[in-house]
Coordinates of C-alpha atoms in Angstrom, one line a residue:
M1 CA 101.4 106.2 86.0
A2 CA 99.9 102.9 87.2
L3 CA 97.9 103.1 90.4
P4 CA 99.3 101.0 93.2
S5 CA 97.3 98.0 94.3
V6 CA 94.6 98.6 96.9
E7 CA 93.9 94.9 97.5
R8 CA 93.3 93.8 101.1
R9 CA 93.8 97.4 102.4
F10 CA 91.8 100.3 103.7
I11 CA 92.8 103.8 104.6
T12 CA 92.4 105.7 107.8
D13 CA 95.4 107.9 108.8
A14 CA 97.6 105.4 106.8
W15 CA 97.1 102.4 104.6
R16 CA 96.3 99.4 106.7
D17 CA 96.2 95.7 106.0
A18 CA 92.8 94.0 106.4
V19 CA 92.0 91.5 109.2
R20 CA 89.1 90.3 107.1
T21 CA 88.4 90.5 103.3
F22 CA 85.7 89.9 100.8
P23 CA 85.8 89.4 97.1
V24 CA 84.9 91.9 94.4
R25 CA 83.5 90.2 91.2
N26 CA 83.5 91.4 87.6
P27 CA 79.7 91.3 86.7
S28 CA 80.6 90.7 83.1
S29 CA 82.5 87.5 83.6
G30 CA 81.8 86.5 87.2
A31 CA 85.5 86.3 88.0
V32 CA 86.9 87.6 91.3
I33 CA 89.1 90.6 90.5
A34 CA 90.2 91.7 94.0
Q35 CA 90.0 91.0 97.7
V36 CA 89.2 94.1 99.7
A37 CA 89.2 95.0 103.3
D38 CA 86.0 94.1 105.2
C39 CA 85.7 96.8 107.9
G40 CA 83.4 96.7 110.9
P41 CA 82.6 98.6 114.1
E42 CA 86.1 98.5 115.4
E43 CA 87.5 100.2 112.3
A44 CA 84.6 102.6 112.3
A45 CA 85.4 103.7 115.9
E46 CA 89.0 104.2 115.0
A47 CA 88.0 106.2 111.9
A48 CA 85.8 108.5 113.9
R49 CA 88.7 109.2 116.3
I50 CA 91.1 109.9 113.5
A51 CA 88.6 112.1 111.6
W52 CA 88.0 114.2 114.7
E53 CA 91.7 114.7 115.4
A54 CA 92.5 115.5 111.7
F55 CA 89.6 117.9 111.7
E56 CA 91.2 120.1 114.3
S57 CA 94.2 120.8 112.0
W58 CA 92.4 120.6 108.6
R59 CA 89.8 123.2 109.5
A60 CA 92.7 125.6 110.4
T61 CA 94.2 125.4 106.9
T62 CA 93.3 128.3 104.6
A63 CA 90.9 128.1 101.8
F64 CA 93.7 128.7 99.4
Q65 CA 95.7 125.8 100.8
R66 CA 92.7 123.5 100.5
S67 CA 92.1 124.8 97.0
E68 CA 95.7 124.0 95.9
L69 CA 95.4 120.5 97.2
L70 CA 92.2 119.8 95.5
M71 CA 93.7 121.1 92.2
R72 CA 96.6 118.7 92.6
W73 CA 94.0 115.9 93.2
Y74 CA 92.1 117.0 90.1
D75 CA 95.3 116.8 88.0
L76 CA 96.1 113.4 89.2
I77 CA 92.6 112.0 88.5
L78 CA 92.9 113.2 84.9
A79 CA 96.4 111.8 84.6
N80 CA 95.1 108.4 85.7
L81 CA 91.8 108.6 83.8
A82 CA 92.4 105.4 81.8
E83 CA 93.3 103.3 84.8
L84 CA 90.4 104.6 86.9
A85 CA 87.9 104.0 84.0
R86 CA 89.2 100.4 83.5
T87 CA 88.9 99.8 87.3
M88 CA 85.3 101.0 87.2
T89 CA 84.4 98.9 84.2
L90 CA 85.9 95.8 85.8
E91 CA 84.2 96.2 89.2
M92 CA 80.7 97.2 88.1
G93 CA 80.3 96.7 84.4
K94 CA 79.9 100.2 83.0
P95 CA 80.9 100.4 79.3
I96 CA 84.4 101.7 79.0
R97 CA 83.4 104.8 77.0
E98 CA 80.9 105.7 79.7
A99 CA 83.5 105.0 82.4
R100 CA 85.9 107.4 80.9
G101 CA 83.2 110.0 80.8
E102 CA 82.4 109.4 84.4
V103 CA 86.0 109.9 85.5
G104 CA 86.1 113.2 83.7
Y105 CA 82.8 114.1 85.4
A106 CA 84.2 113.1 88.8
A107 CA 87.3 115.3 88.2
G108 CA 85.0 118.2 87.3
F109 CA 83.6 118.2 90.9
V110 CA 87.1 118.4 92.3
K111 CA 88.0 121.3 90.1
W112 CA 84.8 123.1 90.8
Y113 CA 85.2 122.8 94.6
A114 CA 88.9 123.7 94.4
E115 CA 87.6 127.0 93.1
E116 CA 84.5 127.2 95.4
A117 CA 86.7 126.8 98.5
K118 CA 87.8 130.4 98.1
R119 CA 84.2 131.7 97.8
V120 CA 82.9 130.7 101.2
H121 CA 82.0 134.2 102.2
G122 CA 80.7 135.6 105.5
A123 CA 78.9 138.8 106.1
T124 CA 78.8 141.9 108.1
F125 CA 75.5 143.7 108.7
P126 CA 74.1 146.8 110.5
S127 CA 73.2 146.8 114.1
H128 CA 70.5 148.7 115.9
V129 CA 73.1 149.6 118.6
G130 CA 75.8 152.0 117.6
Q131 CA 78.6 150.3 119.5
K132 CA 77.9 146.8 118.1
R133 CA 79.5 145.3 115.0
P134 CA 77.7 142.0 114.1
M135 CA 79.1 139.5 111.6
A136 CA 78.4 136.0 110.4
L137 CA 81.0 133.4 109.6
R138 CA 80.6 130.1 107.7
Q139 CA 82.6 127.3 109.1
P140 CA 83.0 123.6 108.5
V141 CA 80.3 121.4 110.1
G142 CA 82.9 118.7 111.2
P143 CA 83.7 115.1 110.3
V144 CA 81.5 113.6 107.6
F145 CA 80.3 110.1 107.1
A146 CA 79.4 109.3 103.5
V147 CA 77.8 106.3 101.9
T148 CA 78.1 106.1 98.1
P149 CA 76.4 103.7 95.5
W150 CA 78.0 101.3 93.0
N151 CA 76.4 102.9 89.9
F152 CA 78.7 105.9 89.9
P153 CA 81.7 104.7 91.9
S154 CA 83.9 107.7 91.1
A155 CA 81.6 110.6 90.6
M156 CA 79.5 110.0 93.7
V157 CA 82.7 110.0 95.8
T158 CA 84.0 113.3 94.4
R159 CA 80.5 115.0 94.4
K160 CA 80.5 114.5 98.2
A161 CA 84.2 114.5 99.2
A162 CA 85.3 117.5 97.2
P163 CA 82.9 120.0 98.7
A164 CA 83.4 118.5 102.2
L165 CA 87.2 118.8 101.9
A166 CA 87.0 122.3 100.4
A167 CA 84.8 123.5 103.3
G168 CA 87.4 122.2 105.8
C169 CA 85.6 118.9 106.9
T170 CA 87.3 115.5 107.2
F171 CA 85.6 112.6 105.3
V172 CA 85.0 109.0 106.2
L173 CA 83.6 107.0 103.2
K174 CA 81.8 103.6 103.1
P175 CA 81.7 102.7 99.4
A176 CA 79.3 100.3 97.9
E177 CA 80.4 96.7 98.5
Q178 CA 79.9 95.9 94.8
A179 CA 82.4 98.6 93.7
P180 CA 84.9 99.7 96.4
L181 CA 88.0 99.8 94.2
S182 CA 87.4 103.2 92.5
S183 CA 87.1 105.0 95.8
L184 CA 90.2 103.3 97.2
H185 CA 92.1 104.4 94.1
L186 CA 90.8 108.0 94.5
A187 CA 92.0 108.0 98.1
E188 CA 95.4 106.8 97.0
L189 CA 95.5 109.8 94.6
W190 CA 94.4 112.2 97.3
R191 CA 97.3 111.0 99.5
E192 CA 99.7 111.4 96.5
A193 CA 98.4 115.0 96.0
G194 CA 99.5 115.7 99.6
G195 CA 96.2 115.2 101.4
P196 CA 96.9 115.1 105.1
E197 CA 96.5 112.0 107.1
G198 CA 93.0 111.3 108.3
T199 CA 91.3 113.8 106.0
L200 CA 89.9 111.2 103.5
Q201 CA 89.3 107.7 104.9
V202 CA 87.8 104.8 102.9
L203 CA 86.4 101.8 104.8
P204 CA 84.9 99.0 102.5
A205 CA 82.5 96.6 104.2
R206 CA 80.7 93.5 102.9
D207 CA 77.9 94.2 105.3
P208 CA 77.4 98.0 105.7
V209 CA 75.1 97.8 108.7
P210 CA 77.5 97.3 111.6
L211 CA 80.0 99.8 110.4
S212 CA 77.3 102.4 109.6
N213 CA 75.6 101.9 112.9
A214 CA 78.9 102.7 114.7
L215 CA 79.5 105.8 112.8
M216 CA 75.9 107.0 113.0
A217 CA 75.9 106.6 116.8
D218 CA 79.3 108.5 117.2
P219 CA 78.8 112.1 118.2
R220 CA 82.1 113.1 116.6
I221 CA 80.5 112.5 113.2
R222 CA 78.7 115.7 112.6
K223 CA 77.3 115.2 109.1
V224 CA 76.0 112.3 107.1
T225 CA 75.6 112.2 103.3
F226 CA 74.0 109.3 101.5
T227 CA 73.1 108.3 98.0
G228 CA 71.0 105.2 97.6
S229 CA 67.6 103.7 98.1
T230 CA 64.7 105.6 99.8
E231 CA 64.3 102.6 102.2
V232 CA 67.9 102.9 103.5
G233 CA 67.7 106.7 103.5
R234 CA 64.7 106.5 105.9
I235 CA 66.7 104.3 108.3
L236 CA 69.7 106.7 108.2
Y237 CA 67.4 109.7 108.7
R238 CA 66.0 108.2 111.9
K239 CA 69.5 107.2 113.2
A240 CA 70.8 110.7 112.5
A241 CA 68.2 112.1 114.9
D242 CA 69.8 110.4 117.9
T243 CA 72.9 112.6 117.7
V244 CA 71.2 115.4 115.7
K245 CA 73.6 115.1 112.8
K246 CA 73.2 117.3 109.7
I247 CA 72.1 115.0 106.9
S248 CA 71.7 115.1 103.1
L249 CA 70.0 112.3 101.2
E250 CA 69.9 111.6 97.5
L251 CA 67.4 108.8 97.2
G252 CA 65.4 106.9 94.6
G253 CA 63.7 108.2 91.6
H254 CA 61.1 107.3 89.0
A255 CA 61.8 109.7 86.2
P256 CA 59.1 110.5 83.7
V257 CA 59.7 111.8 80.1
L258 CA 57.0 113.8 78.4
V259 CA 57.2 114.0 74.6
F260 CA 54.8 116.5 73.2
E261 CA 53.4 116.4 69.7
D262 CA 55.4 119.5 68.7
A263 CA 58.8 118.0 69.8
E264 CA 61.6 117.5 67.4
L265 CA 61.2 113.7 67.0
N266 CA 64.7 112.7 66.2
L267 CA 66.1 114.8 69.1
A268 CA 63.6 113.3 71.5
V269 CA 64.4 109.7 70.5
D270 CA 68.2 110.2 70.7
E271 CA 68.0 111.9 74.1
V272 CA 65.6 109.4 75.6
I273 CA 67.7 106.5 74.4
A274 CA 70.8 108.2 76.0
C275 CA 68.9 108.8 79.3
K276 CA 67.2 105.4 79.5
Y277 CA 70.0 103.1 78.6
R278 CA 73.0 104.8 80.2
N279 CA 74.7 102.4 82.5
A280 CA 72.2 99.7 81.3
G281 CA 69.4 101.8 82.9
Q282 CA 71.1 101.6 86.3
T283 CA 70.9 105.3 87.4
C284 CA 68.6 107.1 89.7
V285 CA 67.8 109.7 87.0
C286 CA 67.2 107.2 84.1
T287 CA 63.9 107.4 82.3
N288 CA 61.4 105.1 83.9
R289 CA 58.2 106.1 82.2
I290 CA 58.0 107.5 78.6
Y291 CA 54.8 109.4 78.0
V292 CA 54.2 110.4 74.4
Q293 CA 51.3 112.6 73.1
A294 CA 48.8 110.5 71.1
P295 CA 49.3 112.1 67.6
I296 CA 53.0 111.1 67.5
V297 CA 53.1 108.0 69.7
E298 CA 53.2 105.6 66.7
A299 CA 56.0 107.5 65.0
F300 CA 58.0 107.9 68.2
T301 CA 57.6 104.2 69.1
E302 CA 58.8 103.1 65.7
A303 CA 61.8 105.3 65.8
Y304 CA 62.6 104.5 69.4
V305 CA 62.4 100.7 68.7
A306 CA 64.7 101.1 65.7
A307 CA 67.3 103.0 67.8
T308 CA 67.1 100.5 70.6
Q309 CA 67.7 97.6 68.2
E310 CA 70.9 99.3 67.1
L311 CA 72.5 99.2 70.6
T312 CA 75.3 96.7 71.2
V313 CA 75.1 94.5 74.2
G314 CA 78.4 92.9 75.3
D315 CA 81.8 93.1 77.0
P316 CA 82.0 96.5 78.7
L317 CA 85.7 96.7 77.9
D318 CA 84.9 96.6 74.2
E319 CA 84.8 100.1 72.7
E320 CA 81.7 99.2 70.6
T321 CA 79.6 98.2 73.6
D322 CA 76.6 100.3 74.5
I323 CA 75.0 98.1 77.1
G324 CA 77.0 96.2 79.7
P325 CA 75.9 93.7 82.4
L326 CA 73.6 94.5 85.4
V327 CA 75.6 94.7 88.5
D328 CA 74.5 91.6 90.3
E329 CA 72.0 88.8 90.5
Q330 CA 69.6 90.8 92.7
G331 CA 69.5 93.5 90.0
L332 CA 68.8 91.0 87.3
R333 CA 66.0 89.4 89.3
K334 CA 64.3 92.8 89.8
V335 CA 64.4 93.7 86.1
T336 CA 63.2 90.3 85.1
E337 CA 60.4 90.4 87.6
H338 CA 59.3 93.8 86.3
L339 CA 59.2 92.6 82.8
H340 CA 57.3 89.4 83.6
D341 CA 54.8 91.3 85.7
A342 CA 54.2 93.8 82.8
V343 CA 53.7 91.1 80.2
A344 CA 51.4 89.1 82.5
R345 CA 49.2 92.2 82.9
G346 CA 49.0 92.8 79.1
A347 CA 52.1 94.7 78.0
M348 CA 53.5 93.9 74.6
V349 CA 57.3 93.5 74.0
V350 CA 58.2 95.3 70.8
A351 CA 62.0 95.2 71.2
G352 CA 64.3 93.0 73.2
G353 CA 62.6 90.9 75.7
G354 CA 64.7 89.4 78.4
P355 CA 68.0 88.3 79.9
R356 CA 70.9 86.9 78.1
E357 CA 73.7 84.7 79.5
G358 CA 75.1 85.8 82.8
L359 CA 74.0 89.2 84.1
F360 CA 73.2 90.7 80.6
F361 CA 69.7 92.0 79.8
E362 CA 68.5 93.1 76.3
P363 CA 67.4 96.7 76.0
T364 CA 63.6 96.2 75.9
V365 CA 60.7 98.3 74.8
L366 CA 57.1 97.8 76.0
T367 CA 53.8 99.1 74.8
G368 CA 50.3 98.5 76.1
V369 CA 51.5 99.5 79.6
T370 CA 49.0 100.2 82.3
P371 CA 49.2 102.0 85.7
D372 CA 48.8 98.8 87.7
M373 CA 52.2 97.3 86.5
K374 CA 55.1 97.2 89.0
L375 CA 57.4 99.2 86.6
M376 CA 55.0 102.1 86.8
H377 CA 55.5 102.4 90.5
E378 CA 58.9 100.9 91.3
E379 CA 62.3 101.9 90.0
T380 CA 63.3 99.2 87.6
F381 CA 67.0 100.0 87.5
G382 CA 67.5 98.2 84.2
P383 CA 67.1 98.6 80.4
V384 CA 63.3 98.3 80.1
A385 CA 61.5 101.2 78.6
P386 CA 57.6 101.5 78.8
I387 CA 55.9 103.8 76.3
I388 CA 52.5 105.2 77.3
S389 CA 50.2 107.5 75.3
F390 CA 48.6 110.7 76.7
D391 CA 46.2 113.3 75.2
T392 CA 46.6 116.6 77.0
E393 CA 49.3 118.6 78.7
E394 CA 47.3 118.5 82.0
E395 CA 47.0 114.7 81.8
A396 CA 50.8 114.3 81.2
V397 CA 51.7 116.5 84.1
R398 CA 49.2 114.7 86.4
K399 CA 50.6 111.3 85.4
A400 CA 54.2 112.4 85.7
N401 CA 53.6 113.7 89.3
D402 CA 51.7 110.6 90.4
T403 CA 54.6 109.1 92.4
P404 CA 56.1 109.6 95.8
Y405 CA 59.4 110.3 94.1
G406 CA 60.7 113.6 92.7
L407 CA 64.2 113.4 91.6
A408 CA 64.4 114.0 87.8
A409 CA 61.9 114.6 85.0
Y410 CA 62.3 115.4 81.3
L411 CA 60.1 117.0 78.6
Y412 CA 60.4 117.6 74.9
T413 CA 58.7 120.4 73.1
N414 CA 59.4 123.3 70.8
D415 CA 56.7 125.5 72.4
L416 CA 58.5 127.9 74.8
A417 CA 55.4 128.7 76.8
R418 CA 54.7 125.0 77.3
A419 CA 58.3 124.4 78.3
F420 CA 58.0 126.9 81.1
R421 CA 54.5 125.8 82.2
V422 CA 55.3 122.1 82.4
S423 CA 58.8 122.4 83.9
E424 CA 57.3 124.6 86.7
A425 CA 54.4 122.2 87.2
L426 CA 56.6 119.1 87.5
D427 CA 57.2 118.2 91.1
Y428 CA 60.8 117.3 90.7
G429 CA 64.2 118.6 91.8
I430 CA 65.7 118.4 88.3
V431 CA 63.9 119.0 85.0
G432 CA 65.6 118.6 81.6
V433 CA 63.9 120.5 78.8
N434 CA 65.0 118.9 75.5
D435 CA 67.9 117.6 77.5
G436 CA 68.3 114.0 78.6
V437 CA 71.6 114.4 80.5
P438 CA 71.3 117.7 82.4
S439 CA 73.8 116.9 85.3
A440 CA 76.9 119.0 85.6
P441 CA 79.4 119.8 88.5
Y442 CA 78.2 123.4 88.6
A443 CA 74.5 122.7 88.8
P444 CA 72.4 121.6 91.8
F445 CA 71.5 117.9 92.0
G446 CA 68.8 116.6 94.3
G447 CA 65.2 115.7 94.7
V448 CA 61.9 116.5 96.5
K449 CA 59.3 114.4 98.2
Q450 CA 60.8 110.9 98.9
S451 CA 63.8 111.4 96.6
G452 CA 65.8 113.2 99.3
L453 CA 67.0 116.2 101.1
G454 CA 69.6 118.8 100.2
R455 CA 71.5 119.5 97.0
E456 CA 74.9 118.4 95.6
G457 CA 76.9 120.3 93.0
G458 CA 77.5 124.0 92.3
A459 CA 77.5 126.6 95.0
W460 CA 74.6 124.7 96.7
G461 CA 76.8 121.6 97.3
I462 CA 79.3 123.2 99.7
E463 CA 76.5 124.7 101.8
E464 CA 75.7 121.1 103.0
Y465 CA 79.1 121.1 104.8
L466 CA 79.0 124.5 106.4
E467 CA 77.5 126.0 109.5
V468 CA 76.8 129.7 110.2
K469 CA 78.3 131.3 113.3
Y470 CA 77.0 134.7 114.4
I471 CA 79.5 136.9 116.2
S472 CA 78.6 140.2 117.8
F473 CA 81.4 142.7 118.7
Q474 CA 80.6 145.6 121.1
L475 CA 83.1 148.4 121.0
P476 CA 84.3 150.1 124.3
R477 CA 82.2 153.1 125.2

């Protein structure tokens, strides 16, 4: 079934025509592919009102009713997988094979939380007074305001919306301005599944600040969830304090990979390639620093360069493409700046080496990298891979932890004791041991330090949308 057009529309309690619009461009060609609603403070205020009114009835539905709705949504997402994947590729440039994988991943969150809705358990517990019967309930926190990024325009929506809806919360989404079409399509499918009016609202905006400010200031919004940069996360954290909103933040990363001399070399190369170049390096858990133990650094670099040179850069709609475009000019400028800074400070380019026509950038490998280079401190968000040698396990852990970020880290070793020692010593929320793609709907996702607060995924994810209410019954004497 073809998805209906979402051009020039946004959704509150119904699909509405936009007063203002802005263009969405295909980063591969530069062509305008859609005009979408440009929502502002007025639409935000109306969305908060609708979310609060819808919450009163949505929270009263049973967990089994919410579960059934989510399962219908899951079925519709899978039925429309091809169209959703194509939409994603057109609006933000993800290679079509990866896009199909993301839609399946996004659907996985919906299925998981359809099941988890029925497992929001309370508790009874003993009292020190014979006539009292204490108990604790877990109830939905209230209307949620979510801000999602462009790099996973389907999965980041369902990873937040599915647990919120399963818990009994209503959901107001501000999608990334570069890629709002996926979320609008998902909202259309939610309505088709029978999702009640006002439970899932999507408000695109060219400038997110005025809309976000209105929702952050509104006391009817009880919870905020954000995935994006640490800089914006800090701003939202401060604003949430004014109305004491519950908040979860999934922020920037600077993921290290540690490849030890006893690692299986071919596995390490394949996994690091997959981790580094997924979505052209535009993910918060992509490899940013590749540390390789000195005895194997030459062999690893040779194999890694060979694998990098086999990658195909091109049209993301082509089934053979491995690397699509960067999302916009700002992203291209940052990646180019990081490369030029590294080369100016002495790094050597051993594969790739720079931008191509348009927003495309060659997968690039650097050696001779030193700690003073920008890419060793800032998230590059592009297909540039620096390789750095280390001597001892202690040195590797120290270098890996030498960052204010703590989202994801990876290590490769065949020594079980080392795997436990190093994974426990790494100051990160996610550690992949011989695994470059550890994320799954049933697992906790989130960081420490300046990479955020809270966890998404698994049983942990729904807790972010629940409050605990204590009730004490005293029996008549």
